[in-house]
Amino acid sequence: MDLAHPHHARARATRHHGPTLPLKVGTRGSPLALYQTRHFLDLIRSVCPILRDVKAFEEHEISTAGDRIQDRRLAEIGGKGLFAKEIHEALLDGRVDFAVHSLKDLETELPPGIVLACTLRREDPRDAIVLGTACEGTAEAACRAGASPFSALPFGALIGTASVRRQAQLLHARPDLRCEVIRGNVQTRLSRVGTGEFDASLLAIAGLKRLELDHRAGVVISEDDMVPAACQGIIGVTVRADDVELHELLSAICDTESRAVSLAERAFLGALDGSCRTPIGGHARLLPEGDIRLTGLVARADGSFLLRRTLTGHAADAVALGQALGEELLADSPADIFG
């Protein structure tokens, strides 16, 4: 591949107005985002060893509105697309060549000229409860056979979360709990629980594992007890649609299983056309015989309504499966859910 040979890559880029070395990688500046970007670059170098010996890549940290505004839910400031808007502007105007994302934070309809070219192997998609001092000694009870994971939370506990999906499922199971908004990177959220500002919080176990902080997870919640966000635990890479060479390079590290399940989950989300105001969960699993089992959930933020359904279909029909489940939940939910 030409991108493995710097001089050839420059020549082709000049002729076709494509990327030249060093290739510039756009990323948010949080510790988790930087870990994910460096993991992506390690994979690229592993399949194209010559890139280890040249200065083939440059990281470009880009501040996004989603990172800058920390005192409100995403729904109040424009939705989760605010984690990608500035990065995709940099991609479109040529300041960067790749953009690395937590796929759950990427909008289902990308800007014209940008495509999701690669999905990496999925990390654990489950949510975890981070317990504060008010919950000391409660994790053991929640881990007993048959016990609810939410039994680790004392009556009336104050839970910090910015996710209406997590809040809705938590309050549906435990209406006695109180939820308030907590924003910021993983370390900030852990700190606010540790200082007693909140009794507990909920975080993706994937992020905790990547940052080697999974020892802070008091209780890991199964997908049956809390449906994860669509594409939780998957890293996605976007590029310009016409950068054929980069598409070829990325195809070498794209994980086929994560691609199949992400297609189903993103199609499900797209069919619902849900905003960050709508609690939506979606989780697909690839079965041994080649089918996909997709579970979807919609709810009210206060937990007073929750609808969960599962469909199974062939992996080749992942998009159609996601659309069908989304349309089913849309038809069977109260009109105000998506208002």
mmCIF file of C-alpha atoms in Angstrom:
data_model
loop_
_atom_site.group_PDB
_atom_site.id
_atom_site.type_symbol
_atom_site.label_atom_id
_atom_site.label_comp_id
_atom_site.label_asym_id
_atom_site.label_seq_id
_atom_site.Cartn_x
_atom_site.Cartn_y
_atom_site.Cartn_z
ATOM 1 C CA MET A 1 0.000 0.000 0.000
ATOM 2 C CA ASP A 2 1.383 3.422 -0.935
ATOM 3 C CA LEU A 3 0.858 4.805 2.570
ATOM 4 C CA ALA A 4 3.460 2.342 3.783
ATOM 5 C CA HIS A 5 6.055 4.129 1.642
ATOM 6 C CA PRO A 6 6.358 7.824 2.504
ATOM 7 C CA HIS A 7 7.784 8.989 -0.841
ATOM 8 C CA HIS A 8 5.100 7.176 -2.835
ATOM 9 C CA ALA A 9 2.407 8.479 -0.519
ATOM 10 C CA ARG A 10 3.514 12.075 -1.072
ATOM 11 C CA ALA A 11 3.579 11.584 -4.829
ATOM 12 C CA ARG A 12 0.081 10.127 -4.969
ATOM 13 C CA ALA A 13 -1.213 12.780 -2.581
ATOM 14 C CA THR A 14 0.136 15.502 -4.850
ATOM 15 C CA ARG A 15 -1.540 14.024 -7.898
ATOM 16 C CA HIS A 16 -4.869 13.310 -6.237
ATOM 17 C CA HIS A 17 -4.953 16.064 -3.620
ATOM 18 C CA GLY A 18 -5.003 13.403 -0.913
ATOM 19 C CA PRO A 19 -3.194 13.349 2.446
ATOM 20 C CA THR A 20 0.565 13.688 2.815
ATOM 21 C CA LEU A 21 2.835 12.571 5.621
ATOM 22 C CA PRO A 22 2.718 13.191 8.469
ATOM 23 C CA LEU A 23 -0.924 12.158 8.689
ATOM 24 C CA LYS A 24 -2.762 14.293 11.217
ATOM 25 C CA VAL A 25 -5.092 12.656 13.733
ATOM 26 C CA GLY A 26 -7.840 14.746 15.322
ATOM 27 C CA THR A 27 -8.902 13.923 18.863
ATOM 28 C CA ARG A 28 -10.472 15.438 21.929
ATOM 29 C CA GLY A 29 -7.984 16.257 24.655
ATOM 30 C CA SER A 30 -9.342 14.189 27.557
ATOM 31 C CA PRO A 31 -7.139 11.399 28.955
ATOM 32 C CA LEU A 32 -9.593 8.797 27.636
ATOM 33 C CA ALA A 33 -9.719 10.333 24.152
ATOM 34 C CA LEU A 34 -5.924 10.465 23.994
ATOM 35 C CA TYR A 35 -5.671 6.831 25.106
ATOM 36 C CA GLN A 36 -8.110 5.804 22.375
ATOM 37 C CA THR A 37 -6.199 7.759 19.743
ATOM 38 C CA ARG A 38 -2.870 6.222 20.741
ATOM 39 C CA HIS A 39 -4.428 2.747 20.764
ATOM 40 C CA PHE A 40 -5.652 3.379 17.217
ATOM 41 C CA LEU A 41 -2.177 4.525 16.131
ATOM 42 C CA ASP A 42 -0.578 1.455 17.706
ATOM 43 C CA LEU A 43 -2.881 -0.756 15.634
ATOM 44 C CA ILE A 44 -2.059 1.130 12.431
ATOM 45 C CA ARG A 45 1.662 0.778 13.058
ATOM 46 C CA SER A 46 1.272 -2.929 13.831
ATOM 47 C CA VAL A 47 -0.179 -3.663 10.378
ATOM 48 C CA CYS A 48 2.135 -1.240 8.585
ATOM 49 C CA PRO A 49 5.503 -1.568 10.377
ATOM 50 C CA ILE A 50 7.375 0.927 8.187
ATOM 51 C CA LEU A 51 5.227 3.660 9.737
ATOM 52 C CA ARG A 52 6.996 3.046 13.055
ATOM 53 C CA ASP A 53 10.264 4.286 11.580
ATOM 54 C CA VAL A 54 9.055 7.585 10.150
ATOM 55 C CA LYS A 55 7.187 10.465 11.677
ATOM 56 C CA ALA A 56 4.016 9.273 10.031
ATOM 57 C CA PHE A 57 1.427 10.687 12.447
ATOM 58 C CA GLU A 58 0.735 13.835 14.424
ATOM 59 C CA GLU A 59 -1.857 14.099 17.164
ATOM 60 C CA HIS A 60 -3.989 17.230 17.054
ATOM 61 C CA GLU A 61 -6.009 17.926 20.183
ATOM 62 C CA ILE A 62 -9.203 19.791 19.350
ATOM 63 C CA SER A 63 -11.393 21.488 21.935
ATOM 64 C CA THR A 64 -15.085 20.719 21.417
ATOM 65 C CA ALA A 65 -18.149 22.502 22.762
ATOM 66 C CA GLY A 66 -19.141 19.274 24.526
ATOM 67 C CA ASP A 67 -15.894 19.433 26.497
ATOM 68 C CA ARG A 68 -15.968 23.160 27.208
ATOM 69 C CA ILE A 69 -19.515 23.367 28.584
ATOM 70 C CA GLN A 70 -19.654 21.293 31.754
ATOM 71 C CA ASP A 71 -22.592 22.656 33.756
ATOM 72 C CA ARG A 72 -25.496 21.410 31.603
ATOM 73 C CA ARG A 73 -26.709 18.208 29.987
ATOM 74 C CA LEU A 74 -25.757 17.760 26.334
ATOM 75 C CA ALA A 75 -29.437 17.938 25.383
ATOM 76 C CA GLU A 76 -29.538 21.537 26.613
ATOM 77 C CA ILE A 77 -26.584 22.693 24.511
ATOM 78 C CA GLY A 78 -27.139 20.897 21.227
ATOM 79 C CA GLY A 79 -26.722 17.146 21.679
ATOM 80 C CA LYS A 80 -23.857 14.677 21.554
ATOM 81 C CA GLY A 81 -22.794 15.899 18.110
ATOM 82 C CA LEU A 82 -21.033 18.672 20.039
ATOM 83 C CA PHE A 83 -18.264 16.170 20.808
ATOM 84 C CA ALA A 84 -17.486 15.907 17.092
ATOM 85 C CA LYS A 85 -18.514 19.192 15.413
ATOM 86 C CA GLU A 86 -15.167 21.005 15.652
ATOM 87 C CA ILE A 87 -13.234 17.816 14.880
ATOM 88 C CA HIS A 88 -15.205 17.228 11.699
ATOM 89 C CA GLU A 89 -14.765 20.850 10.668
ATOM 90 C CA ALA A 90 -11.008 20.265 10.940
ATOM 91 C CA LEU A 91 -11.365 17.067 8.910
ATOM 92 C CA LEU A 92 -13.322 18.752 6.131
ATOM 93 C CA ASP A 93 -10.934 21.688 5.766
ATOM 94 C CA GLY A 94 -7.857 19.453 5.760
ATOM 95 C CA ARG A 95 -6.357 20.330 9.139
ATOM 96 C CA VAL A 96 -6.580 16.647 10.120
ATOM 97 C CA ASP A 97 -6.800 13.412 8.098
ATOM 98 C CA PHE A 98 -8.346 11.025 10.658
ATOM 99 C CA ALA A 99 -10.697 11.671 13.567
ATOM 100 C CA VAL A 100 -10.923 9.212 16.468
ATOM 101 C CA HIS A 101 -14.149 9.030 18.476
ATOM 102 C CA SER A 102 -15.972 7.110 21.151
ATOM 103 C CA LEU A 103 -18.565 5.801 18.727
ATOM 104 C CA LYS A 104 -21.401 6.245 21.223
ATOM 105 C CA ASP A 105 -20.730 10.017 21.056
ATOM 106 C CA LEU A 106 -20.900 10.193 17.258
ATOM 107 C CA GLU A 107 -24.128 11.336 15.643
ATOM 108 C CA THR A 108 -25.849 8.790 13.366
ATOM 109 C CA GLU A 109 -25.991 11.191 10.406
ATOM 110 C CA LEU A 110 -22.512 12.449 9.596
ATOM 111 C CA PRO A 111 -21.759 15.706 7.743
ATOM 112 C CA PRO A 112 -21.578 15.388 3.935
ATOM 113 C CA GLY A 113 -18.108 14.358 2.839
ATOM 114 C CA ILE A 114 -17.306 12.412 6.021
ATOM 115 C CA VAL A 115 -17.661 8.659 6.537
ATOM 116 C CA LEU A 116 -17.188 6.228 9.388
ATOM 117 C CA ALA A 117 -14.363 4.189 7.876
ATOM 118 C CA CYS A 118 -13.303 1.943 10.744
ATOM 119 C CA THR A 119 -14.541 0.443 14.007
ATOM 120 C CA LEU A 120 -12.079 -1.162 16.415
ATOM 121 C CA ARG A 121 -12.686 -4.243 18.531
ATOM 122 C CA ARG A 122 -15.291 -3.559 21.182
ATOM 123 C CA GLU A 123 -14.288 -3.263 24.818
ATOM 124 C CA ASP A 124 -16.739 -4.368 27.552
ATOM 125 C CA PRO A 125 -19.996 -2.486 26.744
ATOM 126 C CA ARG A 126 -21.486 -2.586 30.248
ATOM 127 C CA ASP A 127 -22.090 0.233 32.715
ATOM 128 C CA ALA A 128 -20.635 0.259 36.208
ATOM 129 C CA ILE A 129 -21.606 1.866 39.498
ATOM 130 C CA VAL A 130 -18.850 3.864 41.178
ATOM 131 C CA LEU A 131 -19.601 3.896 44.895
ATOM 132 C CA GLY A 132 -18.768 6.684 47.326
ATOM 133 C CA THR A 133 -18.146 6.516 51.044
ATOM 134 C CA ALA A 134 -21.880 6.453 51.819
ATOM 135 C CA CYS A 135 -22.013 3.071 50.060
ATOM 136 C CA GLU A 136 -19.110 1.405 51.836
ATOM 137 C CA GLY A 137 -19.698 -2.294 52.279
ATOM 138 C CA THR A 138 -22.733 -2.421 49.968
ATOM 139 C CA ALA A 139 -21.088 -3.847 46.822
ATOM 140 C CA GLU A 140 -20.903 -7.340 48.296
ATOM 141 C CA ALA A 141 -24.681 -7.526 48.710
ATOM 142 C CA ALA A 142 -25.219 -6.443 45.103
ATOM 143 C CA CYS A 143 -22.860 -9.134 43.834
ATOM 144 C CA ARG A 144 -24.699 -12.020 45.501
ATOM 145 C CA ALA A 145 -26.452 -14.449 43.191
ATOM 146 C CA GLY A 146 -29.861 -13.148 42.186
ATOM 147 C CA ALA A 147 -29.393 -9.735 43.801
ATOM 148 C CA SER A 148 -30.157 -6.520 41.950
ATOM 149 C CA PRO A 149 -26.987 -4.560 41.143
ATOM 150 C CA PHE A 150 -28.800 -1.476 42.391
ATOM 151 C CA SER A 151 -29.043 -2.944 45.882
ATOM 152 C CA ALA A 152 -25.568 -1.459 46.422
ATOM 153 C CA LEU A 153 -27.189 1.987 46.586
ATOM 154 C CA PRO A 154 -28.657 3.135 49.933
ATOM 155 C CA PHE A 155 -32.235 4.385 50.071
ATOM 156 C CA GLY A 156 -32.511 7.938 48.727
ATOM 157 C CA ALA A 157 -28.880 8.034 47.546
ATOM 158 C CA LEU A 158 -27.780 10.965 45.344
ATOM 159 C CA ILE A 159 -26.460 9.709 42.013
ATOM 160 C CA GLY A 160 -24.404 11.852 39.664
ATOM 161 C CA THR A 161 -25.051 11.206 35.977
ATOM 162 C CA ALA A 162 -25.411 13.257 32.813
ATOM 163 C CA SER A 163 -26.980 10.332 30.938
ATOM 164 C CA VAL A 164 -30.768 10.285 30.726
ATOM 165 C CA ARG A 165 -30.490 6.644 29.567
ATOM 166 C CA ARG A 166 -28.766 5.620 32.797
ATOM 167 C CA GLN A 167 -31.026 7.837 34.894
ATOM 168 C CA ALA A 168 -34.228 6.402 33.397
ATOM 169 C CA GLN A 169 -33.230 2.782 33.951
ATOM 170 C CA LEU A 170 -31.955 3.517 37.447
ATOM 171 C CA LEU A 171 -35.121 5.352 38.512
ATOM 172 C CA HIS A 172 -37.338 2.710 36.919
ATOM 173 C CA ALA A 173 -35.675 0.110 39.152
ATOM 174 C CA ARG A 174 -35.253 2.388 42.187
ATOM 175 C CA PRO A 175 -37.639 5.374 42.224
ATOM 176 C CA ASP A 176 -36.385 6.347 45.688
ATOM 177 C CA LEU A 177 -33.021 7.470 44.260
ATOM 178 C CA ARG A 178 -32.144 11.054 43.342
ATOM 179 C CA CYS A 179 -30.208 12.027 40.226
ATOM 180 C CA GLU A 180 -28.292 15.222 39.500
ATOM 181 C CA VAL A 181 -26.108 16.202 36.562
ATOM 182 C CA ILE A 182 -22.413 15.400 36.719
ATOM 183 C CA ARG A 183 -20.169 16.288 33.744
ATOM 184 C CA GLY A 184 -16.454 16.241 33.072
ATOM 185 C CA ASN A 185 -13.902 13.590 32.194
ATOM 186 C CA VAL A 186 -13.668 10.245 33.965
ATOM 187 C CA GLN A 187 -11.156 11.457 36.548
ATOM 188 C CA THR A 188 -13.305 14.482 37.411
ATOM 189 C CA ARG A 189 -16.375 12.333 37.981
ATOM 190 C CA LEU A 190 -14.464 9.876 40.133
ATOM 191 C CA SER A 191 -13.111 12.757 42.198
ATOM 192 C CA ARG A 192 -16.555 14.222 42.813
ATOM 193 C CA VAL A 193 -17.810 10.868 44.079
ATOM 194 C CA GLY A 194 -14.676 10.383 46.149
ATOM 195 C CA THR A 195 -15.108 13.729 47.915
ATOM 196 C CA GLY A 196 -18.704 12.863 48.882
ATOM 197 C CA GLU A 197 -20.424 15.354 46.562
ATOM 198 C CA PHE A 198 -22.365 12.381 45.193
ATOM 199 C CA ASP A 199 -23.086 9.039 46.826
ATOM 200 C CA ALA A 200 -22.406 7.226 43.549
ATOM 201 C CA SER A 201 -22.133 7.644 39.797
ATOM 202 C CA LEU A 202 -22.422 5.460 36.727
ATOM 203 C CA LEU A 203 -19.684 5.170 34.103
ATOM 204 C CA ALA A 204 -18.892 2.918 31.162
ATOM 205 C CA ILE A 205 -16.610 0.120 32.310
ATOM 206 C CA ALA A 206 -14.809 0.402 28.938
ATOM 207 C CA GLY A 207 -13.450 3.835 29.813
ATOM 208 C CA LEU A 208 -12.422 2.722 33.281
ATOM 209 C CA LYS A 209 -10.566 -0.282 31.852
ATOM 210 C CA ARG A 210 -8.770 1.787 29.230
ATOM 211 C CA LEU A 211 -7.586 4.191 31.912
ATOM 212 C CA GLU A 212 -6.679 1.329 34.285
ATOM 213 C CA LEU A 213 -9.266 2.591 36.739
ATOM 214 C CA ASP A 214 -11.632 -0.380 36.657
ATOM 215 C CA HIS A 215 -10.808 -1.069 40.328
ATOM 216 C CA ARG A 216 -13.077 1.925 41.013
ATOM 217 C CA ALA A 217 -16.091 0.023 39.657
ATOM 218 C CA GLY A 218 -18.003 -1.107 42.736
ATOM 219 C CA VAL A 219 -20.607 -3.035 40.731
ATOM 220 C CA VAL A 220 -20.587 -3.897 37.029
ATOM 221 C CA ILE A 221 -24.152 -3.984 35.672
ATOM 222 C CA SER A 222 -25.113 -6.662 33.159
ATOM 223 C CA GLU A 223 -26.686 -5.668 29.846
ATOM 224 C CA ASP A 224 -29.876 -7.373 31.103
ATOM 225 C CA ASP A 225 -30.125 -4.988 34.057
ATOM 226 C CA MET A 226 -29.079 -1.820 32.198
ATOM 227 C CA VAL A 227 -29.094 -1.639 28.392
ATOM 228 C CA PRO A 228 -25.924 0.177 27.307
ATOM 229 C CA ALA A 229 -25.768 3.145 24.976
ATOM 230 C CA ALA A 230 -25.625 2.249 21.283
ATOM 231 C CA CYS A 231 -21.970 1.532 20.381
ATOM 232 C CA GLN A 232 -20.710 1.884 23.947
ATOM 233 C CA GLY A 233 -17.161 0.513 24.150
ATOM 234 C CA ILE A 234 -16.404 0.921 20.429
ATOM 235 C CA ILE A 235 -13.806 3.309 19.003
ATOM 236 C CA GLY A 236 -14.712 4.689 15.580
ATOM 237 C CA VAL A 237 -12.526 6.491 13.047
ATOM 238 C CA THR A 238 -13.891 8.972 10.511
ATOM 239 C CA VAL A 239 -12.148 10.234 7.377
ATOM 240 C CA ARG A 240 -13.024 12.268 4.316
ATOM 241 C CA ALA A 241 -15.138 10.215 1.937
ATOM 242 C CA ASP A 242 -12.762 10.715 -1.004
ATOM 243 C CA ASP A 243 -9.560 9.673 0.800
ATOM 244 C CA VAL A 244 -9.336 6.240 -0.830
ATOM 245 C CA GLU A 245 -5.828 5.488 0.454
ATOM 246 C CA LEU A 246 -6.860 6.048 4.061
ATOM 247 C CA HIS A 247 -9.887 3.798 3.580
ATOM 248 C CA GLU A 248 -7.555 1.049 2.394
ATOM 249 C CA LEU A 249 -5.235 1.539 5.348
ATOM 250 C CA LEU A 250 -8.095 1.460 7.850
ATOM 251 C CA SER A 251 -9.627 -1.672 6.359
ATOM 252 C CA ALA A 252 -6.660 -3.619 7.754
ATOM 253 C CA ILE A 253 -7.628 -2.856 11.362
ATOM 254 C CA CYS A 254 -11.425 -2.700 11.135
ATOM 255 C CA ASP A 255 -13.003 -5.330 13.388
ATOM 256 C CA THR A 256 -15.745 -7.238 11.558
ATOM 257 C CA GLU A 257 -17.745 -8.048 14.690
ATOM 258 C CA SER A 258 -17.771 -4.472 15.961
ATOM 259 C CA ARG A 259 -18.726 -3.275 12.487
ATOM 260 C CA ALA A 260 -21.730 -5.623 12.363
ATOM 261 C CA VAL A 261 -23.051 -4.772 15.815
ATOM 262 C CA SER A 262 -22.422 -1.045 15.372
ATOM 263 C CA LEU A 263 -24.348 -1.047 12.096
ATOM 264 C CA ALA A 264 -27.342 -2.586 13.895
ATOM 265 C CA GLU A 265 -27.126 -0.271 16.902
ATOM 266 C CA ARG A 266 -26.655 2.918 14.862
ATOM 267 C CA ALA A 267 -29.506 1.957 12.517
ATOM 268 C CA PHE A 268 -31.721 1.385 15.559
ATOM 269 C CA LEU A 269 -30.806 4.806 16.933
ATOM 270 C CA GLY A 270 -31.322 6.440 13.552
ATOM 271 C CA ALA A 271 -34.781 4.908 13.137
ATOM 272 C CA LEU A 272 -35.862 6.382 16.457
ATOM 273 C CA ASP A 273 -34.348 9.760 15.578
ATOM 274 C CA GLY A 274 -33.816 10.167 19.301
ATOM 275 C CA SER A 275 -32.110 13.191 20.775
ATOM 276 C CA CYS A 276 -30.042 13.371 23.941
ATOM 277 C CA ARG A 277 -33.310 14.224 25.693
ATOM 278 C CA THR A 278 -34.690 10.755 24.932
ATOM 279 C CA PRO A 279 -33.451 7.826 27.037
ATOM 280 C CA ILE A 280 -32.443 5.209 24.461
ATOM 281 C CA GLY A 281 -30.343 2.079 24.893
ATOM 282 C CA GLY A 282 -29.210 -0.314 22.205
ATOM 283 C CA HIS A 283 -26.980 -3.350 22.429
ATOM 284 C CA ALA A 284 -26.273 -6.001 19.788
ATOM 285 C CA ARG A 285 -24.467 -9.284 20.265
ATOM 286 C CA LEU A 286 -23.060 -11.475 17.482
ATOM 287 C CA LEU A 287 -24.179 -15.076 18.033
ATOM 288 C CA PRO A 288 -22.043 -18.124 17.170
ATOM 289 C CA GLU A 289 -24.212 -19.117 14.206
ATOM 290 C CA GLY A 290 -23.764 -15.721 12.542
ATOM 291 C CA ASP A 291 -26.946 -14.023 13.710
ATOM 292 C CA ILE A 292 -27.203 -10.747 15.616
ATOM 293 C CA ARG A 293 -29.381 -10.355 18.690
ATOM 294 C CA LEU A 294 -30.301 -6.703 19.156
ATOM 295 C CA THR A 295 -31.919 -5.335 22.304
ATOM 296 C CA GLY A 296 -33.384 -1.848 22.296
ATOM 297 C CA LEU A 297 -34.881 0.328 25.008
ATOM 298 C CA VAL A 298 -36.745 3.618 25.199
ATOM 299 C CA ALA A 299 -37.954 5.298 28.380
ATOM 300 C CA ARG A 300 -38.956 8.493 30.109
ATOM 301 C CA ALA A 301 -36.178 10.231 31.974
ATOM 302 C CA ASP A 302 -38.034 9.897 35.282
ATOM 303 C CA GLY A 303 -38.324 6.116 34.848
ATOM 304 C CA SER A 304 -42.124 6.152 34.782
ATOM 305 C CA PHE A 305 -42.171 4.440 31.370
ATOM 306 C CA LEU A 306 -39.731 1.882 30.002
ATOM 307 C CA LEU A 307 -40.097 -0.320 26.926
ATOM 308 C CA ARG A 308 -37.565 -2.976 26.011
ATOM 309 C CA ARG A 309 -37.622 -5.335 23.021
ATOM 310 C CA THR A 310 -35.244 -7.803 21.340
ATOM 311 C CA LEU A 311 -34.968 -8.937 17.709
ATOM 312 C CA THR A 312 -32.671 -11.491 16.103
ATOM 313 C CA GLY A 313 -31.570 -11.592 12.483
ATOM 314 C CA HIS A 314 -28.649 -12.412 10.214
ATOM 315 C CA ALA A 315 -25.547 -10.249 10.547
ATOM 316 C CA ALA A 316 -25.739 -9.398 6.845
ATOM 317 C CA ASP A 317 -29.052 -7.677 7.593
ATOM 318 C CA ALA A 318 -27.738 -5.655 10.534
ATOM 319 C CA VAL A 319 -29.007 -2.308 9.250
ATOM 320 C CA ALA A 320 -32.482 -3.642 8.430
ATOM 321 C CA LEU A 321 -32.642 -5.325 11.848
ATOM 322 C CA GLY A 322 -31.804 -2.077 13.614
ATOM 323 C CA GLN A 323 -34.337 -0.130 11.600
ATOM 324 C CA ALA A 324 -37.058 -2.715 12.248
ATOM 325 C CA LEU A 325 -36.513 -2.693 16.009
ATOM 326 C CA GLY A 326 -36.402 1.098 16.098
ATOM 327 C CA GLU A 327 -39.646 1.378 14.168
ATOM 328 C CA GLU A 328 -41.296 -1.180 16.472
ATOM 329 C CA LEU A 329 -40.365 0.731 19.616
ATOM 330 C CA LEU A 330 -41.339 4.014 18.010
ATOM 331 C CA ALA A 331 -44.798 2.654 17.179
ATOM 332 C CA ASP A 332 -45.381 1.223 20.638
ATOM 333 C CA SER A 333 -44.172 4.191 22.727
ATOM 334 C CA PRO A 334 -46.278 7.122 23.946
ATOM 335 C CA ALA A 335 -46.072 10.136 21.659
ATOM 336 C CA ASP A 336 -44.421 12.338 24.285
ATOM 337 C CA ILE A 337 -41.340 10.104 24.493
ATOM 338 C CA PHE A 338 -39.917 11.554 21.283
ATOM 339 C CA GLY A 339 -41.541 14.958 21.532
#
